[in-house]
CSV table of C-alpha atoms and ligand atoms in Angstrom, one decimal:
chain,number,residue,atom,x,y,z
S,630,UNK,CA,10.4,-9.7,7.6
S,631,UNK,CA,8.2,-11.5,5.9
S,632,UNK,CA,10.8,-14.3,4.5
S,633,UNK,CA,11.7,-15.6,8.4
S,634,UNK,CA,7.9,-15.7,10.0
S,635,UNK,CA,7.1,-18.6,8.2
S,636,UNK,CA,3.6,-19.7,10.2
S,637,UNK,CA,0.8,-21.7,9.4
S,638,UNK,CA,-3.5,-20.5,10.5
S,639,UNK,CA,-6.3,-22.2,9.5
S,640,UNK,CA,-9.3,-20.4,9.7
S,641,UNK,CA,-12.7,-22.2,9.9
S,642,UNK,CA,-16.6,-21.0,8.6
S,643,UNK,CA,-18.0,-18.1,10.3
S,644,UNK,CA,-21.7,-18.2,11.1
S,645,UNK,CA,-21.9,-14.3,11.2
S,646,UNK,CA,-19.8,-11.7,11.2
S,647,UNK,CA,-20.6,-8.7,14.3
S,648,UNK,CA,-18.9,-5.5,15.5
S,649,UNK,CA,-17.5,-2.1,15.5
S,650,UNK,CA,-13.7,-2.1,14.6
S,651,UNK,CA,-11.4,0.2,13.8
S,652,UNK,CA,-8.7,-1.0,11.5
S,653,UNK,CA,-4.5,0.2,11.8
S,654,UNK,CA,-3.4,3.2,10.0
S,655,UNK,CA,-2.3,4.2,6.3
S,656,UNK,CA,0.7,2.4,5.0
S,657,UNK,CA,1.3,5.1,2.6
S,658,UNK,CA,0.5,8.1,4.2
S,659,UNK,CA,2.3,6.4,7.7
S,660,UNK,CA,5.6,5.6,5.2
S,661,UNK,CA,5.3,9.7,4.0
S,662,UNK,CA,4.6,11.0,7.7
S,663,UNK,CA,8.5,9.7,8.6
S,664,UNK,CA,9.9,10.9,5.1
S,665,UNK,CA,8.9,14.5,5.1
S,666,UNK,CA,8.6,14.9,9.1
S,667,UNK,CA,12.6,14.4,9.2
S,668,UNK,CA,12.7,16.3,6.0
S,669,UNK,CA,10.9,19.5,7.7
S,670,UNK,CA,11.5,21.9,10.6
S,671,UNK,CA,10.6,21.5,13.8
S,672,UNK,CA,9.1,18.3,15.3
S,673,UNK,CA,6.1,16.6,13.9
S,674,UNK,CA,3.9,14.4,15.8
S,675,UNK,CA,2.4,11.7,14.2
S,676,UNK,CA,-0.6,10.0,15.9
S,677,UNK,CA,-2.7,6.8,14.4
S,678,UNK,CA,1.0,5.5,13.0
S,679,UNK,CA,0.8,1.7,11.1
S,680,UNK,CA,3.7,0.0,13.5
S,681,UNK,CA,3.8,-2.6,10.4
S,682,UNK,CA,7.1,-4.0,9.4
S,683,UNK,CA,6.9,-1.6,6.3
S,684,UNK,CA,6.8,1.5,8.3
S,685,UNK,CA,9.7,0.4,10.5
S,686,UNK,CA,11.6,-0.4,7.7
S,687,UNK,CA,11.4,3.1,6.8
S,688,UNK,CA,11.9,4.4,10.5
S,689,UNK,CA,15.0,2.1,10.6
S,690,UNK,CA,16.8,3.9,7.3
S,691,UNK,CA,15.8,7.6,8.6
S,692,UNK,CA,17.4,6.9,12.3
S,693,UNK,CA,20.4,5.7,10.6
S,694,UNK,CA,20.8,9.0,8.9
S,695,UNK,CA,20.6,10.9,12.0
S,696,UNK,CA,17.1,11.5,12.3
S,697,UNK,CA,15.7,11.2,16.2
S,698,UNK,CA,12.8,9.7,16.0
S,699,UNK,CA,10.6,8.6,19.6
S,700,UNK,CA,7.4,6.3,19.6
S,701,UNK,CA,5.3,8.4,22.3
S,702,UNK,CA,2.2,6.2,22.3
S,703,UNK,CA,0.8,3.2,20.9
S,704,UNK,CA,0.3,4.4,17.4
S,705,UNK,CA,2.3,7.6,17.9
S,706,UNK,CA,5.6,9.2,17.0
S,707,UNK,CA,7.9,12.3,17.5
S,708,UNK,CA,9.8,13.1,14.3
S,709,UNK,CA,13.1,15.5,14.9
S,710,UNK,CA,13.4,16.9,11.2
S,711,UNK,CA,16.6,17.9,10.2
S,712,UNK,CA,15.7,19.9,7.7
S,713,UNK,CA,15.9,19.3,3.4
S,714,UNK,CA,20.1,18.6,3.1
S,715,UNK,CA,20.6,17.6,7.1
S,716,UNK,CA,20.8,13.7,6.7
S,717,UNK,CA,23.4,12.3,7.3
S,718,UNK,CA,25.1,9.2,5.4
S,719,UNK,CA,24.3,5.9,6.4
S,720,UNK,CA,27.1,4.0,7.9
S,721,UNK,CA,25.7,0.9,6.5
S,722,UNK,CA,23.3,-0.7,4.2
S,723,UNK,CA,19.7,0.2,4.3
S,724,UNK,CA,17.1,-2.6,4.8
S,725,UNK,CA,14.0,-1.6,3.6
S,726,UNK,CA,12.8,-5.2,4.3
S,727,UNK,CA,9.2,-6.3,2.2
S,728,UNK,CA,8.7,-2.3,1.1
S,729,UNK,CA,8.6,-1.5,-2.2
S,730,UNK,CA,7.7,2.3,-1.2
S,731,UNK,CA,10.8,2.4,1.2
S,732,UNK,CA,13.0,1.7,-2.0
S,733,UNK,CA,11.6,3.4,-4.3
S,734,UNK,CA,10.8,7.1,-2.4
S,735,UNK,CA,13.8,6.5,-0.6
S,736,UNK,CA,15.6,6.2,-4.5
S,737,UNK,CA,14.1,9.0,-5.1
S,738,UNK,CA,14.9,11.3,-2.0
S,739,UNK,CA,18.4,10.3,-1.9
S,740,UNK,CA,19.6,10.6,-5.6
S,741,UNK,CA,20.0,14.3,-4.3
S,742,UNK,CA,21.7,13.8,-1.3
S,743,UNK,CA,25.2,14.5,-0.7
S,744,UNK,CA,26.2,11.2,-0.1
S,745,UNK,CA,26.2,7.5,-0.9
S,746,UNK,CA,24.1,5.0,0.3
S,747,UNK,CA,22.6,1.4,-0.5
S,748,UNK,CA,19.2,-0.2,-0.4
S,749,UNK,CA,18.2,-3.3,-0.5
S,750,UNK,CA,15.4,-5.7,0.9
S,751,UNK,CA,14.0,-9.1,1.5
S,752,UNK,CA,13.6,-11.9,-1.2
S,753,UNK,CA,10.8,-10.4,-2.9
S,754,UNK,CA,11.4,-6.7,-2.9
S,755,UNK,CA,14.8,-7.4,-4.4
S,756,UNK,CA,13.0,-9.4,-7.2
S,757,UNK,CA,11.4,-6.3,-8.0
S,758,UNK,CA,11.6,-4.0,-11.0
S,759,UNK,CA,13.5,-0.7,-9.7
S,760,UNK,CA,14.2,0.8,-13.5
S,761,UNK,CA,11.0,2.3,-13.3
S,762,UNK,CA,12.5,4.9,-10.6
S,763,UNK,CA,16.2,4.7,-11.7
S,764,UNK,CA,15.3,5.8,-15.1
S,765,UNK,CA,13.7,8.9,-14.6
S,766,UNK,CA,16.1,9.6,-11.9
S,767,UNK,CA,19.1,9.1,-14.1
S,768,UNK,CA,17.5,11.5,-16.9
S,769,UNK,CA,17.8,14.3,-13.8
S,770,UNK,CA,21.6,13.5,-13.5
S,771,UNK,CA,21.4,11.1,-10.4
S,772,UNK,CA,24.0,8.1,-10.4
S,773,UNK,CA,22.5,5.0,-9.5
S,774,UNK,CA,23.6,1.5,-9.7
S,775,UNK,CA,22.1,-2.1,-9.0
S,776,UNK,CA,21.3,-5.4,-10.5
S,777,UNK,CA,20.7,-6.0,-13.9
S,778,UNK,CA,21.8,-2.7,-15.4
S,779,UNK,CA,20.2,-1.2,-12.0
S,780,UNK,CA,16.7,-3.1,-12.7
S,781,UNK,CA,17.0,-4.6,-9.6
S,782,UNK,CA,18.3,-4.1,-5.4
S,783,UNK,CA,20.5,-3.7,-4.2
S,784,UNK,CA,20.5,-0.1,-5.2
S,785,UNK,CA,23.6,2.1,-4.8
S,786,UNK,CA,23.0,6.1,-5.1
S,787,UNK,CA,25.8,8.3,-4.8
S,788,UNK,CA,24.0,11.1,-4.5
S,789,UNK,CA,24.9,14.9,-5.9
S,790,UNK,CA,23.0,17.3,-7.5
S,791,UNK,CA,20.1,17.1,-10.3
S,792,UNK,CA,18.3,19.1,-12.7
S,793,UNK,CA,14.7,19.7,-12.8
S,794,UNK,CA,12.8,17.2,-15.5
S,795,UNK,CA,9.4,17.4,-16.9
S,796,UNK,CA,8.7,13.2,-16.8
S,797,UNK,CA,5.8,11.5,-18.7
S,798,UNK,CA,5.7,8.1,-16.9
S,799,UNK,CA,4.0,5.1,-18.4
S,800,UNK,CA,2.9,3.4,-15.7
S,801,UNK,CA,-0.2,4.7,-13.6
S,802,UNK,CA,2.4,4.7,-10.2
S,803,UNK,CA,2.6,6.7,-6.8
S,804,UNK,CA,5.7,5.2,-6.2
S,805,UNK,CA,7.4,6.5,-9.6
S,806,UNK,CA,5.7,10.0,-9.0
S,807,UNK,CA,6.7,10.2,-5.5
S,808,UNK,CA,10.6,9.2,-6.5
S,809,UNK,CA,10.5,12.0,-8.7
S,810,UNK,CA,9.0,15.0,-6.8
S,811,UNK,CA,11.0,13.4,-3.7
S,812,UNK,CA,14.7,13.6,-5.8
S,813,UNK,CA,12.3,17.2,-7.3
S,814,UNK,CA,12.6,18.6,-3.2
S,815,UNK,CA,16.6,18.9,-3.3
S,816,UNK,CA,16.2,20.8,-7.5
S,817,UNK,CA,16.2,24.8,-7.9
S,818,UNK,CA,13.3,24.6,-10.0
S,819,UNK,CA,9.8,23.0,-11.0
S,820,UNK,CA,10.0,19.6,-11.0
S,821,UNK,CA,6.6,17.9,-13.3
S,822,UNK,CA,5.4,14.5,-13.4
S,823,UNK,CA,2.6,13.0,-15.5
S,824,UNK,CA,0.7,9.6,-16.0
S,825,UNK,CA,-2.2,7.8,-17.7
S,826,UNK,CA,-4.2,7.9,-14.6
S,827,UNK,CA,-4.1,9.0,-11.8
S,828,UNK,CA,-2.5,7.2,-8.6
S,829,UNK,CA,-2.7,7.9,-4.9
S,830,UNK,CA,-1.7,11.3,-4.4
S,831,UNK,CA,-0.9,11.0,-0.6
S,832,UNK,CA,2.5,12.9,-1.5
S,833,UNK,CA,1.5,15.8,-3.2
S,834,UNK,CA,-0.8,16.0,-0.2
S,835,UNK,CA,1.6,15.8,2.6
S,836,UNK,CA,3.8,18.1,0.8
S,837,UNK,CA,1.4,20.9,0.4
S,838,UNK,CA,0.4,20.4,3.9
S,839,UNK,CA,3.9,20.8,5.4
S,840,UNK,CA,3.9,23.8,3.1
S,841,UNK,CA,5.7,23.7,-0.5
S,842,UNK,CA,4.2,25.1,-3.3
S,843,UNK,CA,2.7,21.8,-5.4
S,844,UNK,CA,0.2,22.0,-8.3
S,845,UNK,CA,-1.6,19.3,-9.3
S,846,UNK,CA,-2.7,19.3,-12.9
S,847,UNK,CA,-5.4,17.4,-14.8
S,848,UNK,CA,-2.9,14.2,-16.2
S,849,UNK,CA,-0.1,15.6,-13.6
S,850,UNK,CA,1.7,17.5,-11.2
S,851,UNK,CA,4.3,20.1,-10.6
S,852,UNK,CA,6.4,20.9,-7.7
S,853,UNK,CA,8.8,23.8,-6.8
S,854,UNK,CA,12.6,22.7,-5.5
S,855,UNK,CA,14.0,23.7,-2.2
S,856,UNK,CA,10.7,24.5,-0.1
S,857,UNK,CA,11.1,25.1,3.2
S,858,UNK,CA,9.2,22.5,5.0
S,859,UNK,CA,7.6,23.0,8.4
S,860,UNK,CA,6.7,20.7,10.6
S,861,UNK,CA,3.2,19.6,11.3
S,862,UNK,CA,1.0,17.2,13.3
S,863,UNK,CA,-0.8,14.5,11.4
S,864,UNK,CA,-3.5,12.0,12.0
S,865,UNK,CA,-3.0,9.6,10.3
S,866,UNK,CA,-6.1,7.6,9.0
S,867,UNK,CA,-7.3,3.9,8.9
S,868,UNK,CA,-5.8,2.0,5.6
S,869,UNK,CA,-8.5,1.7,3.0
S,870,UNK,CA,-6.5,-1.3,2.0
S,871,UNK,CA,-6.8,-3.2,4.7
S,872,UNK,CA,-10.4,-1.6,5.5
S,873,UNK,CA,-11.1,-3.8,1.9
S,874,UNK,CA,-10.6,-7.3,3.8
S,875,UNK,CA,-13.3,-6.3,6.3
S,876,UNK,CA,-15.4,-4.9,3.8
S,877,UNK,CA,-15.4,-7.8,1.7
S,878,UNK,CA,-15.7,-9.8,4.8
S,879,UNK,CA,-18.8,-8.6,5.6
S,880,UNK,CA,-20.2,-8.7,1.9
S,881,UNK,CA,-19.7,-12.4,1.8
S,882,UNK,CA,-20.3,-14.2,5.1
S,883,UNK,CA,-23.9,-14.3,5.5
S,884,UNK,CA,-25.7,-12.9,8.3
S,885,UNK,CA,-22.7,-10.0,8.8
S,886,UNK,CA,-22.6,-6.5,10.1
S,887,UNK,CA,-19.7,-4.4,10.5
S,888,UNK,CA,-19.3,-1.1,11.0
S,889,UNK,CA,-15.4,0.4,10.4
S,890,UNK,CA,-14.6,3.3,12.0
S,891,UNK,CA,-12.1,5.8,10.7
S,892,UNK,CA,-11.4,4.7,7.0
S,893,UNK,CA,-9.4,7.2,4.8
S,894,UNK,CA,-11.2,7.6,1.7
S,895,UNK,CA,-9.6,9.7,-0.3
S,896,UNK,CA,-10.5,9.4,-4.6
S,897,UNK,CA,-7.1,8.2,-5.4
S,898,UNK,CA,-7.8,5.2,-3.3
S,899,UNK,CA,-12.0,4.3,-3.1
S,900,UNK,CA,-11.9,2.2,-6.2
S,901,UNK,CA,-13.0,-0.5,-3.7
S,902,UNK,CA,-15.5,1.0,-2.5
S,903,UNK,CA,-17.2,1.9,-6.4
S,904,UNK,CA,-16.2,-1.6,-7.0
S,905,UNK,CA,-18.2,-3.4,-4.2
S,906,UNK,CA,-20.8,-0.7,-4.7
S,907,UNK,CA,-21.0,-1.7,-8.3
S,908,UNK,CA,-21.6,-5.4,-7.5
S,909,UNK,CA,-24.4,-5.1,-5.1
S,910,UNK,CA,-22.8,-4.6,-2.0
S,911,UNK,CA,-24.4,-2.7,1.2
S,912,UNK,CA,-22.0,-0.2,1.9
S,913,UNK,CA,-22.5,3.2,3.7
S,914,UNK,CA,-20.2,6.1,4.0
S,915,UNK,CA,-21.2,8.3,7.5
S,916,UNK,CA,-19.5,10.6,9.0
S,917,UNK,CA,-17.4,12.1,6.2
S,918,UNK,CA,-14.7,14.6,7.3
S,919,UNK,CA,-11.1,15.7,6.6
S,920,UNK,CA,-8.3,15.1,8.8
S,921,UNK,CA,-4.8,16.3,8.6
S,922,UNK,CA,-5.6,16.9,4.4
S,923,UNK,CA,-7.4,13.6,3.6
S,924,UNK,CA,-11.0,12.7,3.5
S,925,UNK,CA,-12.2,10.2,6.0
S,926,UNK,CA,-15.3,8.1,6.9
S,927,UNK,CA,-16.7,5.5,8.6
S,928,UNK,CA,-17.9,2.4,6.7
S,929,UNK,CA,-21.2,0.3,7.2
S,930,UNK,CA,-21.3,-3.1,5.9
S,931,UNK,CA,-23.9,-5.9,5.5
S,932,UNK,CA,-24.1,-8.9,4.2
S,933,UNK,CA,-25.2,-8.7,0.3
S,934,UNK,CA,-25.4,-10.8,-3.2
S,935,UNK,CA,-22.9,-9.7,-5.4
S,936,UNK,CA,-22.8,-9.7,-9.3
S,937,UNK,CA,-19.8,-9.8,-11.1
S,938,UNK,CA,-18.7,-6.7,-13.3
S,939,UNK,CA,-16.2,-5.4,-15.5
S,940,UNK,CA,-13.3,-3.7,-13.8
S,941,UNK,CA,-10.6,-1.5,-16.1
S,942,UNK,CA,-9.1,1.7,-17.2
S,943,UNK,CA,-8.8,4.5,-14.4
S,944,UNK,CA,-10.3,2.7,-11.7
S,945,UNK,CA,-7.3,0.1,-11.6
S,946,UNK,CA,-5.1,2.7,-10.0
S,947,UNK,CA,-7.5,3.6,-7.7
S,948,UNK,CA,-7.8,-0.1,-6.1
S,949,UNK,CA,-4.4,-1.3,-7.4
S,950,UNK,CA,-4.0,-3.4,-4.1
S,951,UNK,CA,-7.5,-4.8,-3.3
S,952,UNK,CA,-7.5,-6.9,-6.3
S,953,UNK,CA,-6.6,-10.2,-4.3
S,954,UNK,CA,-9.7,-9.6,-2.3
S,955,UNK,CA,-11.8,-8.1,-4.8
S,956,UNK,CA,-10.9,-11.5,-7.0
S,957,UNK,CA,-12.1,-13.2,-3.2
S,958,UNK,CA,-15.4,-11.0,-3.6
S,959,UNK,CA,-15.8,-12.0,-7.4
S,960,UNK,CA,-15.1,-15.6,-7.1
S,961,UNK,CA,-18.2,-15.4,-4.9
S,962,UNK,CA,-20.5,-13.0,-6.7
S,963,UNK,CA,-23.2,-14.2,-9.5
S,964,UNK,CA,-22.0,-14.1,-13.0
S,965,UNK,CA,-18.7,-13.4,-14.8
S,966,UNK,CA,-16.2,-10.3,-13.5
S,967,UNK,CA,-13.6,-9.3,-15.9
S,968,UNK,CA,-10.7,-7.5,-14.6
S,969,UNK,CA,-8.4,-6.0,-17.0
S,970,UNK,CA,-5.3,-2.9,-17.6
S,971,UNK,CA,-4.1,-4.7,-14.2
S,972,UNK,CA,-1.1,-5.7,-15.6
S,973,UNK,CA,0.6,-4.0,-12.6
S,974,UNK,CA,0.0,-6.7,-10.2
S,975,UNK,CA,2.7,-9.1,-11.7
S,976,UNK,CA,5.0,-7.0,-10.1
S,977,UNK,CA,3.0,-6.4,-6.6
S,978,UNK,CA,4.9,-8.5,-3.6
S,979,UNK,CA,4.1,-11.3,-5.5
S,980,UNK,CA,2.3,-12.2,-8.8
S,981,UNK,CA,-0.8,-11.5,-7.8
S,982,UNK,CA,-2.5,-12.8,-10.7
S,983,UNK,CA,-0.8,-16.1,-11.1
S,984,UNK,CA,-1.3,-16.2,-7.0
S,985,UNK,CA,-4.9,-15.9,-6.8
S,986,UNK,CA,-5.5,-18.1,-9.8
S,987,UNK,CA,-3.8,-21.0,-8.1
S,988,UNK,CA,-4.9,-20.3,-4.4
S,989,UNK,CA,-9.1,-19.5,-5.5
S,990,UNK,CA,-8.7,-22.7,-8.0
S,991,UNK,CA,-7.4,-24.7,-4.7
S,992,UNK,CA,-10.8,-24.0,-3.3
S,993,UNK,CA,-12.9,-24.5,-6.2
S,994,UNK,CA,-13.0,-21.1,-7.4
S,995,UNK,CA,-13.5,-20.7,-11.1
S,996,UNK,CA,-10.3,-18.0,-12.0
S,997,UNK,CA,-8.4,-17.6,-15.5
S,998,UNK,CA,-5.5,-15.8,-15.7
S,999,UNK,CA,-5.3,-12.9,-18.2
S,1000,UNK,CA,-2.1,-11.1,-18.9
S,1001,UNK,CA,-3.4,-7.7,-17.9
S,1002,UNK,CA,-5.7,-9.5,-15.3
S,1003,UNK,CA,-8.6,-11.7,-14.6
S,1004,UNK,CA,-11.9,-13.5,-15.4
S,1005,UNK,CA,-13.6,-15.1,-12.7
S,1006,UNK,CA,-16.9,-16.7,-12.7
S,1007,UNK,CA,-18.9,-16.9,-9.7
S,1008,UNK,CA,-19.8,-20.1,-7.3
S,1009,UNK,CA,-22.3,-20.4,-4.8
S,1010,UNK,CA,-19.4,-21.3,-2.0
S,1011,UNK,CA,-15.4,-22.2,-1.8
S,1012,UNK,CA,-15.0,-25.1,-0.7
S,1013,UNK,CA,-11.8,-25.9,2.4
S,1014,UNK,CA,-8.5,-26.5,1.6
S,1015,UNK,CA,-4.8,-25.8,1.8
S,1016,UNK,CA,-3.5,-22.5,0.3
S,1017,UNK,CA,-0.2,-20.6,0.4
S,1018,UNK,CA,0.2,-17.1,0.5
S,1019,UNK,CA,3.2,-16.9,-1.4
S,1020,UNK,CA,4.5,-14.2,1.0
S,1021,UNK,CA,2.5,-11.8,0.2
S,1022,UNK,CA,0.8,-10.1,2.8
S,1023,UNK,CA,-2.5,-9.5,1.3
S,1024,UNK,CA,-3.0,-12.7,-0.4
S,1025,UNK,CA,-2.5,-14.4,2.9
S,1026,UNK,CA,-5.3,-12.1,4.3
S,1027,UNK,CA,-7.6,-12.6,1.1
S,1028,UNK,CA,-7.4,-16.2,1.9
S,1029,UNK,CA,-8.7,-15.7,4.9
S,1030,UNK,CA,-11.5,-13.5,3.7
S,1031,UNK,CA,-12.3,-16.2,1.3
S,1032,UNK,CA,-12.2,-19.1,4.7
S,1033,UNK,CA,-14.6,-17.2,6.3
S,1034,UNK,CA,-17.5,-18.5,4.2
S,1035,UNK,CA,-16.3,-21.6,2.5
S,1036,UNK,CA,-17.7,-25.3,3.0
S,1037,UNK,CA,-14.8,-26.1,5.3
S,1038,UNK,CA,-11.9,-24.8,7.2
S,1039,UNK,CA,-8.9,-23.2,5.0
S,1040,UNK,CA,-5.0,-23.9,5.8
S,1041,UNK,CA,-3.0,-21.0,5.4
S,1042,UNK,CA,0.6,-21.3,4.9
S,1043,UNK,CA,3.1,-18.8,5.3
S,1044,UNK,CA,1.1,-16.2,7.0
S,1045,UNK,CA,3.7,-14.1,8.9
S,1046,UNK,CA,3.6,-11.7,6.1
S,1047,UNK,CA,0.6,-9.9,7.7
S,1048,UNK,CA,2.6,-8.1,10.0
S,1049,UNK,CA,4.3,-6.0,6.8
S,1050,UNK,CA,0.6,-4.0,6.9
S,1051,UNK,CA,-2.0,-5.1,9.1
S,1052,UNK,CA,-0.7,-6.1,12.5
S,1053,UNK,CA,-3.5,-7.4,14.8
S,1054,UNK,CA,-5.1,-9.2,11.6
S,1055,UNK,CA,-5.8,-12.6,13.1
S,1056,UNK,CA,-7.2,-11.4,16.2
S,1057,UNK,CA,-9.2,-8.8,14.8
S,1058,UNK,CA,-11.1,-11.8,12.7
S,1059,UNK,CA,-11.5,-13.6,15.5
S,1060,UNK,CA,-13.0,-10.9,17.8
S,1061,UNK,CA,-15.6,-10.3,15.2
S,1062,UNK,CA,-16.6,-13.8,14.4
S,1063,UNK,CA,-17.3,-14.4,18.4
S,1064,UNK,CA,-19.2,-11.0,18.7
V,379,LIG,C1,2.1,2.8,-2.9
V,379,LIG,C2,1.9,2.7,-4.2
V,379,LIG,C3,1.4,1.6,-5.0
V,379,LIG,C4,0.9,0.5,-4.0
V,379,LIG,C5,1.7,0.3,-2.8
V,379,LIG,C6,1.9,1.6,-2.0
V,379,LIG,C7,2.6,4.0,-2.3
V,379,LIG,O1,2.4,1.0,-5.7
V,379,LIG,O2,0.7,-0.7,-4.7
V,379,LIG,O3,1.2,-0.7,-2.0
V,379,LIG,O4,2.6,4.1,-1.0
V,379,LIG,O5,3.0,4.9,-3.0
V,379,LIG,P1,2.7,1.5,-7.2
V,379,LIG,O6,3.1,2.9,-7.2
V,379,LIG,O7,3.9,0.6,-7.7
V,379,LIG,O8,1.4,1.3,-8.0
């Protein structure tokens, strides 16, 4: 956990960046392959698996209610399902560590299970806001309680049954959407959810894949209680999100060329990718195919002059967790870049505005804090320095990102936290600077 690998890196200039590299799988769809492979029939095998401490977290909690679940490879799994009401109850607290998806699907999923449970997590996650789940979830009859009038973990769900709803949420979220159609699975009934914009849609996906009936609607989505879910093998593809460190990476630090191989790119999630395109940056999509219901491609990258833009409205949720490095790509870039309706990353891991303000300003990067984002005005280079990561994975990572082409080497402390999405980080870095 993120909150007892306290460890310090510094990481000096680059002179180029070289190499092929492939990066560890999805986060989110790796978190939904354990959810609704112990919630279907039948065994599904699960290849190209993120063994981050996220996705164990939510391994841990399933194998505690009875699910077998076997790692048959490196980045490969065998997932028993036990069907939609086969869990059993937890004979102790769940842990779901850094993972703010773990607590909130898992809210979701277990409001309408038979049983009581409790959830909680490290530091961070249980500074987290949770009413954003626990509201809906009451509306459907599910009895939830926690901190702060259940605003924050530890949860405890005694679970029973609910009734359908028909939920407007407020927040552009695929965690609230996903608690919903989650607790939606155990209902007799459609279950609907709308937002401003649309998030990442990974679990509307993976439902429809392992075979209930799910319509997506422009502003929502619908889903029809009790499916039977089959299992199904899934590939699962290279995180976008941490694809966006390399990408940026290779943008910055002069004389680079990456190419990264097996990148999921589906819309809900290639903001980045619009965004970097949009300030200048060489970036090629080949090889575009579909694997196991979501796009994929491999990415080319060279080294480019950015220009700063102006980043808002629906494209937020599509790149809700590259803003660190995107600020890291815009603190770099000619001109001014506005960021704004990103009022959602207060409430990331960390603040992730207040975060990158400090850490960028600590290198000489010119960043104002906004309170729906950012305005960062460009410098020719970062200069070295100490930084902190506040325990949040992808600042730590940003930081780095930011190291690579600065005046002198960066200090960064507390960067343990890597391990929650992008195990192999450091080394990867260093394989392609030496290339
Ligand atoms: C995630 C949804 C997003 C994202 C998080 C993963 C998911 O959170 O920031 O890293 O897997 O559903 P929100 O739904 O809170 O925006």
């Amino acid at each position: 956990m993120s909150d007892q690998s306290f460890q310090i890196r510094t990481v000096t200039p680059a002179s180029a960046l070289r190499g092929e590299i492939a990066v560890p799988g999805d986060k989110s769809i790796s978190h939904r392959s354990i959810m609704l492979g112990s919630l279907a029939e039948g065994t599904t095998r699960v290849s190209g698996f993120l063994m981050g401490e996220d996705n164990r977290s939510t391994w841990n909690a399933f194998e505690a209610m009875g699910v077998a679940i076997r790692q048959t490879g490196p980045d490969a799994l065998e997932i028993k399902g036990v069907g939609l009401s086969g869990l059993a109850e937890p004979g102790d607290v769940l842990d779901c560590g850094n993972s703010g998806t773990t607590m909130r699907l898992m809210t979701g999923l277990l409001a309408g299970q038979n049983f009581f449970s409790v959830l909680t997590g490290d530091k961070y996650l249980r500074r987290r806001p949770m009413k954003r789940v626990v509201a809906p979830l009451t509306a459907m009859g599910a009895r939830i309680w926690g901190r702060d009038g259940g605003e924050r973990a530890p949860l405890a769900i005694q679970g029973g049954s609910l009734a359908p709803i028909s939920y407007a949420s407020p927040v552009s979220s695929a965690q609230i959407k996903s608690a919903v159609l989650l607790a939606g699975l155990s209902v007799e009934g459609e279950t609907t959810v709308t937002e401003p914009h649309l998030s990442r849609d990974h679990s509307e996906r993976m439902l429809a894949y392992f075979g209930a009936a799910v319509r997506p609607f422009a502003g929502g989505v619908s889903l029809t209680g009790r499916p039977r879910l089959v299992a199904r093998d899934i590939l699962v593809p290279g995180d976008i999100s941490s694809a966006a460190f390399l990408m940026v990476a290779g943008l910055v630090t002069p004389g680079a060329e990456l190419l990264i191989r097996n990148v999921g790119i589906n819309p809900t999630r290639s903001g980045i990718i619009e965004i970097l395109t949009a300030m200048g940056g060489s970036l090629d999509l080949l090889n575009i195919r579909e694997q196991s219901g979501e796009p994929v491609a491999d990415v080319a990258v060279r080294h480019s002059r950015l220009k700063g833009i102006e980043i808002g409205g629906d494209t937020v949720p599509r790149a809700i967790d590259e803003f660190p490095v995107i600020s890291v790509a815009a603190a770099l870039a000619e001109g001014t870049t506005i960021i704004r309706d990103a009022a959602e990353l207060r409430v990331k891991e960390t603040d992730r505005i207040a975060a990158m303000v400090s850490e960028l300003g600590r290198l000489g990067g010119r960043v104002e804090a906004r309170p729906d984002g950012m305005v960062i005005s460009g410098v020719e280079q970062l200069d070295g320095g100490t930084v902190s990561s506040h325990g949040d994975h992808r600042i730590a990572m940003s930081m780095a990102v930011a190291a690579l082409s600065a005046r002198g080497a960066v200090t960064i402390e507390d960067t343990g936290c890597t391990e929650t999405s992008f195990p192999g980080f450091w080394e990867m870095i260093e394989e392609i600077r030496n290339a």
